[in-house]
């Protein structure tokens, strides 16, 4: 997500569609709603009813609060969920590489801040 404050539902939905490389038509078919309704949501001409909102949240694996831009911390929750989705889609070998790369980032950040890495001596992640 772009991190802007006070996003409209349509902006959030548009970003989710782009991030997931879905057309409005594909999304509408997946949720069994009309493409016109999705277009209205994306243009912020209309907002979905509660049942449709629940379907959308479930489809993207995000909390309803995130779709409504209700809480700031949901951006972090969303990123965590996306990282998990990516991780679960990898092969076992790729997962090992992904974890090692993450450790490199943590160590680099720790050095920049002058702190110790949670993965330093004796703190190995299995």
PDB file of C-alpha atoms in Angstrom:
ATOM      1  CA  UNK A   1       0.000   0.000   0.000  1.00  0.00           C
ATOM      2  CA  UNK A   2       1.148   3.520  -0.534  1.00  0.00           C
ATOM      3  CA  UNK A   3       0.980   4.694   3.084  1.00  0.00           C
ATOM      4  CA  UNK A   4      -1.245   7.729   2.392  1.00  0.00           C
ATOM      5  CA  UNK A   5      -3.674   8.761   5.095  1.00  0.00           C
ATOM      6  CA  UNK A   6      -7.441   8.772   4.624  1.00  0.00           C
ATOM      7  CA  UNK A   7      -7.647   6.538   1.583  1.00  0.00           C
ATOM      8  CA  UNK A   8     -11.079   5.908   0.158  1.00  0.00           C
ATOM      9  CA  UNK A   9     -12.315   2.343  -0.155  1.00  0.00           C
ATOM     10  CA  UNK A  10     -11.988   2.596  -3.939  1.00  0.00           C
ATOM     11  CA  UNK A  11      -8.322   3.578  -3.686  1.00  0.00           C
ATOM     12  CA  UNK A  12      -7.599   0.661  -1.390  1.00  0.00           C
ATOM     13  CA  UNK A  13      -9.458  -1.795  -3.621  1.00  0.00           C
ATOM     14  CA  UNK A  14      -7.651  -0.487  -6.712  1.00  0.00           C
ATOM     15  CA  UNK A  15      -4.280  -0.978  -4.998  1.00  0.00           C
ATOM     16  CA  UNK A  16      -5.203  -4.505  -3.918  1.00  0.00           C
ATOM     17  CA  UNK A  17      -6.257  -5.393  -7.445  1.00  0.00           C
ATOM     18  CA  UNK A  18      -3.006  -4.005  -8.849  1.00  0.00           C
ATOM     19  CA  UNK A  19      -0.854  -5.740  -6.234  1.00  0.00           C
ATOM     20  CA  UNK A  20      -2.564  -9.035  -6.994  1.00  0.00           C
ATOM     21  CA  UNK A  21      -2.482  -8.448 -10.762  1.00  0.00           C
ATOM     22  CA  UNK A  22      -6.240  -8.845 -11.091  1.00  0.00           C
ATOM     23  CA  UNK A  23      -8.558  -7.088 -13.488  1.00  0.00           C
ATOM     24  CA  UNK A  24     -11.862  -5.763 -12.211  1.00  0.00           C
ATOM     25  CA  UNK A  25     -13.601  -8.403 -14.330  1.00  0.00           C
ATOM     26  CA  UNK A  26     -11.530 -11.264 -12.868  1.00  0.00           C
ATOM     27  CA  UNK A  27     -12.196  -9.996  -9.361  1.00  0.00           C
ATOM     28  CA  UNK A  28     -15.927  -9.635 -10.018  1.00  0.00           C
ATOM     29  CA  UNK A  29     -16.106 -13.196 -11.342  1.00  0.00           C
ATOM     30  CA  UNK A  30     -14.174 -14.549  -8.359  1.00  0.00           C
ATOM     31  CA  UNK A  31     -16.604 -12.899  -5.928  1.00  0.00           C
ATOM     32  CA  UNK A  32     -19.683 -13.558  -8.059  1.00  0.00           C
ATOM     33  CA  UNK A  33     -20.597  -9.878  -8.246  1.00  0.00           C
ATOM     34  CA  UNK A  34     -21.087  -7.666 -11.287  1.00  0.00           C
ATOM     35  CA  UNK A  35     -18.132  -6.024 -12.989  1.00  0.00           C
ATOM     36  CA  UNK A  36     -20.137  -2.799 -12.915  1.00  0.00           C
ATOM     37  CA  UNK A  37     -20.348  -2.943  -9.127  1.00  0.00           C
ATOM     38  CA  UNK A  38     -16.583  -3.443  -8.882  1.00  0.00           C
ATOM     39  CA  UNK A  39     -16.043  -0.497 -11.229  1.00  0.00           C
ATOM     40  CA  UNK A  40     -18.260   1.659  -9.016  1.00  0.00           C
ATOM     41  CA  UNK A  41     -16.307   0.571  -5.921  1.00  0.00           C
ATOM     42  CA  UNK A  42     -12.952   1.361  -7.556  1.00  0.00           C
ATOM     43  CA  UNK A  43     -14.171   4.797  -8.697  1.00  0.00           C
ATOM     44  CA  UNK A  44     -15.583   5.414  -5.197  1.00  0.00           C
ATOM     45  CA  UNK A  45     -19.045   5.971  -6.682  1.00  0.00           C
ATOM     46  CA  UNK A  46     -20.461   3.301  -4.413  1.00  0.00           C
ATOM     47  CA  UNK A  47     -19.411   1.239  -1.393  1.00  0.00           C
ATOM     48  CA  UNK A  48     -20.189  -2.445  -0.939  1.00  0.00           C
ATOM     49  CA  UNK A  49     -22.738  -3.739   1.529  1.00  0.00           C
ATOM     50  CA  UNK A  50     -21.420  -5.511   4.617  1.00  0.00           C
ATOM     51  CA  UNK A  51     -21.688  -9.031   3.174  1.00  0.00           C
ATOM     52  CA  UNK A  52     -19.746  -8.012   0.071  1.00  0.00           C
ATOM     53  CA  UNK A  53     -17.201  -6.204   2.227  1.00  0.00           C
ATOM     54  CA  UNK A  54     -16.664  -9.446   4.173  1.00  0.00           C
ATOM     55  CA  UNK A  55     -16.195 -11.345   0.892  1.00  0.00           C
ATOM     56  CA  UNK A  56     -13.633  -8.805  -0.299  1.00  0.00           C
ATOM     57  CA  UNK A  57     -11.714  -8.923   2.982  1.00  0.00           C
ATOM     58  CA  UNK A  58     -11.716 -12.714   2.885  1.00  0.00           C
ATOM     59  CA  UNK A  59     -10.605 -12.797  -0.728  1.00  0.00           C
ATOM     60  CA  UNK A  60      -7.568 -10.603  -0.059  1.00  0.00           C
ATOM     61  CA  UNK A  61      -6.928 -11.998   3.441  1.00  0.00           C
ATOM     62  CA  UNK A  62      -7.091  -8.560   5.029  1.00  0.00           C
ATOM     63  CA  UNK A  63      -9.193  -7.294   7.943  1.00  0.00           C
ATOM     64  CA  UNK A  64     -12.278  -5.240   7.136  1.00  0.00           C
ATOM     65  CA  UNK A  65     -10.675  -2.367   9.058  1.00  0.00           C
ATOM     66  CA  UNK A  66      -7.892  -2.338   6.475  1.00  0.00           C
ATOM     67  CA  UNK A  67     -10.384  -1.972   3.614  1.00  0.00           C
ATOM     68  CA  UNK A  68     -12.014   0.932   5.411  1.00  0.00           C
ATOM     69  CA  UNK A  69      -8.628   2.528   6.286  1.00  0.00           C
ATOM     70  CA  UNK A  70      -9.754   2.503   9.907  1.00  0.00           C
ATOM     71  CA  UNK A  71      -6.536   1.705  11.810  1.00  0.00           C
ATOM     72  CA  UNK A  72      -2.970   2.671  11.014  1.00  0.00           C
ATOM     73  CA  UNK A  73      -1.543  -0.593  12.348  1.00  0.00           C
ATOM     74  CA  UNK A  74      -3.442  -2.577   9.732  1.00  0.00           C
ATOM     75  CA  UNK A  75      -0.864  -1.528   7.115  1.00  0.00           C
ATOM     76  CA  UNK A  76       1.705  -3.470   9.117  1.00  0.00           C
ATOM     77  CA  UNK A  77      -0.691  -6.381   9.564  1.00  0.00           C
ATOM     78  CA  UNK A  78      -1.305  -6.391   5.818  1.00  0.00           C
ATOM     79  CA  UNK A  79       2.422  -6.453   5.046  1.00  0.00           C
ATOM     80  CA  UNK A  80       2.902  -9.304   7.509  1.00  0.00           C
ATOM     81  CA  UNK A  81       0.105 -11.243   5.835  1.00  0.00           C
ATOM     82  CA  UNK A  82       1.547 -10.607   2.368  1.00  0.00           C
ATOM     83  CA  UNK A  83       4.985 -11.807   3.512  1.00  0.00           C
ATOM     84  CA  UNK A  84       3.400 -14.989   4.837  1.00  0.00           C
ATOM     85  CA  UNK A  85       1.484 -15.528   1.598  1.00  0.00           C
ATOM     86  CA  UNK A  86       4.679 -15.161  -0.394  1.00  0.00           C
ATOM     87  CA  UNK A  87       6.580 -17.438   1.977  1.00  0.00           C
ATOM     88  CA  UNK A  88       3.941 -20.183   1.819  1.00  0.00           C
ATOM     89  CA  UNK A  89       4.004 -20.132  -1.981  1.00  0.00           C
ATOM     90  CA  UNK A  90       7.738 -20.938  -2.123  1.00  0.00           C
ATOM     91  CA  UNK A  91       9.502 -24.287  -2.389  1.00  0.00           C
ATOM     92  CA  UNK A  92      11.361 -25.529   0.693  1.00  0.00           C
ATOM     93  CA  UNK A  93      14.685 -24.492  -0.818  1.00  0.00           C
ATOM     94  CA  UNK A  94      13.335 -21.025  -1.626  1.00  0.00           C
ATOM     95  CA  UNK A  95      11.994 -20.698   1.931  1.00  0.00           C
ATOM     96  CA  UNK A  96      15.476 -21.346   3.319  1.00  0.00           C
ATOM     97  CA  UNK A  97      16.939 -18.693   1.016  1.00  0.00           C
ATOM     98  CA  UNK A  98      14.147 -16.258   1.928  1.00  0.00           C
ATOM     99  CA  UNK A  99      14.902 -16.693   5.637  1.00  0.00           C
ATOM    100  CA  UNK A 100      18.631 -16.231   5.115  1.00  0.00           C
ATOM    101  CA  UNK A 101      18.030 -13.047   3.129  1.00  0.00           C
ATOM    102  CA  UNK A 102      15.784 -11.727   5.891  1.00  0.00           C
ATOM    103  CA  UNK A 103      18.550 -12.359   8.423  1.00  0.00           C
ATOM    104  CA  UNK A 104      20.963 -10.371   6.247  1.00  0.00           C
ATOM    105  CA  UNK A 105      18.565  -7.403   6.312  1.00  0.00           C
ATOM    106  CA  UNK A 106      18.180  -7.617  10.099  1.00  0.00           C
ATOM    107  CA  UNK A 107      21.945  -7.771  10.649  1.00  0.00           C
ATOM    108  CA  UNK A 108      22.476  -4.832   8.301  1.00  0.00           C
ATOM    109  CA  UNK A 109      19.871  -2.744  10.118  1.00  0.00           C
ATOM    110  CA  UNK A 110      21.338  -3.673  13.503  1.00  0.00           C
ATOM    111  CA  UNK A 111      24.818  -2.567  12.419  1.00  0.00           C
ATOM    112  CA  UNK A 112      23.476   0.742  11.125  1.00  0.00           C
ATOM    113  CA  UNK A 113      21.825   1.396  14.491  1.00  0.00           C
ATOM    114  CA  UNK A 114      24.789   0.107  16.470  1.00  0.00           C
ATOM    115  CA  UNK A 115      22.693  -2.608  18.101  1.00  0.00           C
ATOM    116  CA  UNK A 116      23.015  -6.341  18.236  1.00  0.00           C
ATOM    117  CA  UNK A 117      21.313  -8.688  15.834  1.00  0.00           C
ATOM    118  CA  UNK A 118      18.667 -11.052  17.171  1.00  0.00           C
ATOM    119  CA  UNK A 119      20.427 -13.645  14.988  1.00  0.00           C
ATOM    120  CA  UNK A 120      23.885 -13.057  16.441  1.00  0.00           C
ATOM    121  CA  UNK A 121      25.911 -15.667  18.324  1.00  0.00           C
ATOM    122  CA  UNK A 122      23.649 -18.013  20.226  1.00  0.00           C
ATOM    123  CA  UNK A 123      20.465 -16.551  18.758  1.00  0.00           C
ATOM    124  CA  UNK A 124      20.095 -18.743  15.720  1.00  0.00           C
ATOM    125  CA  UNK A 125      16.697 -19.014  14.073  1.00  0.00           C
ATOM    126  CA  UNK A 126      15.852 -22.556  13.054  1.00  0.00           C
TER     127      UNK A 126
END
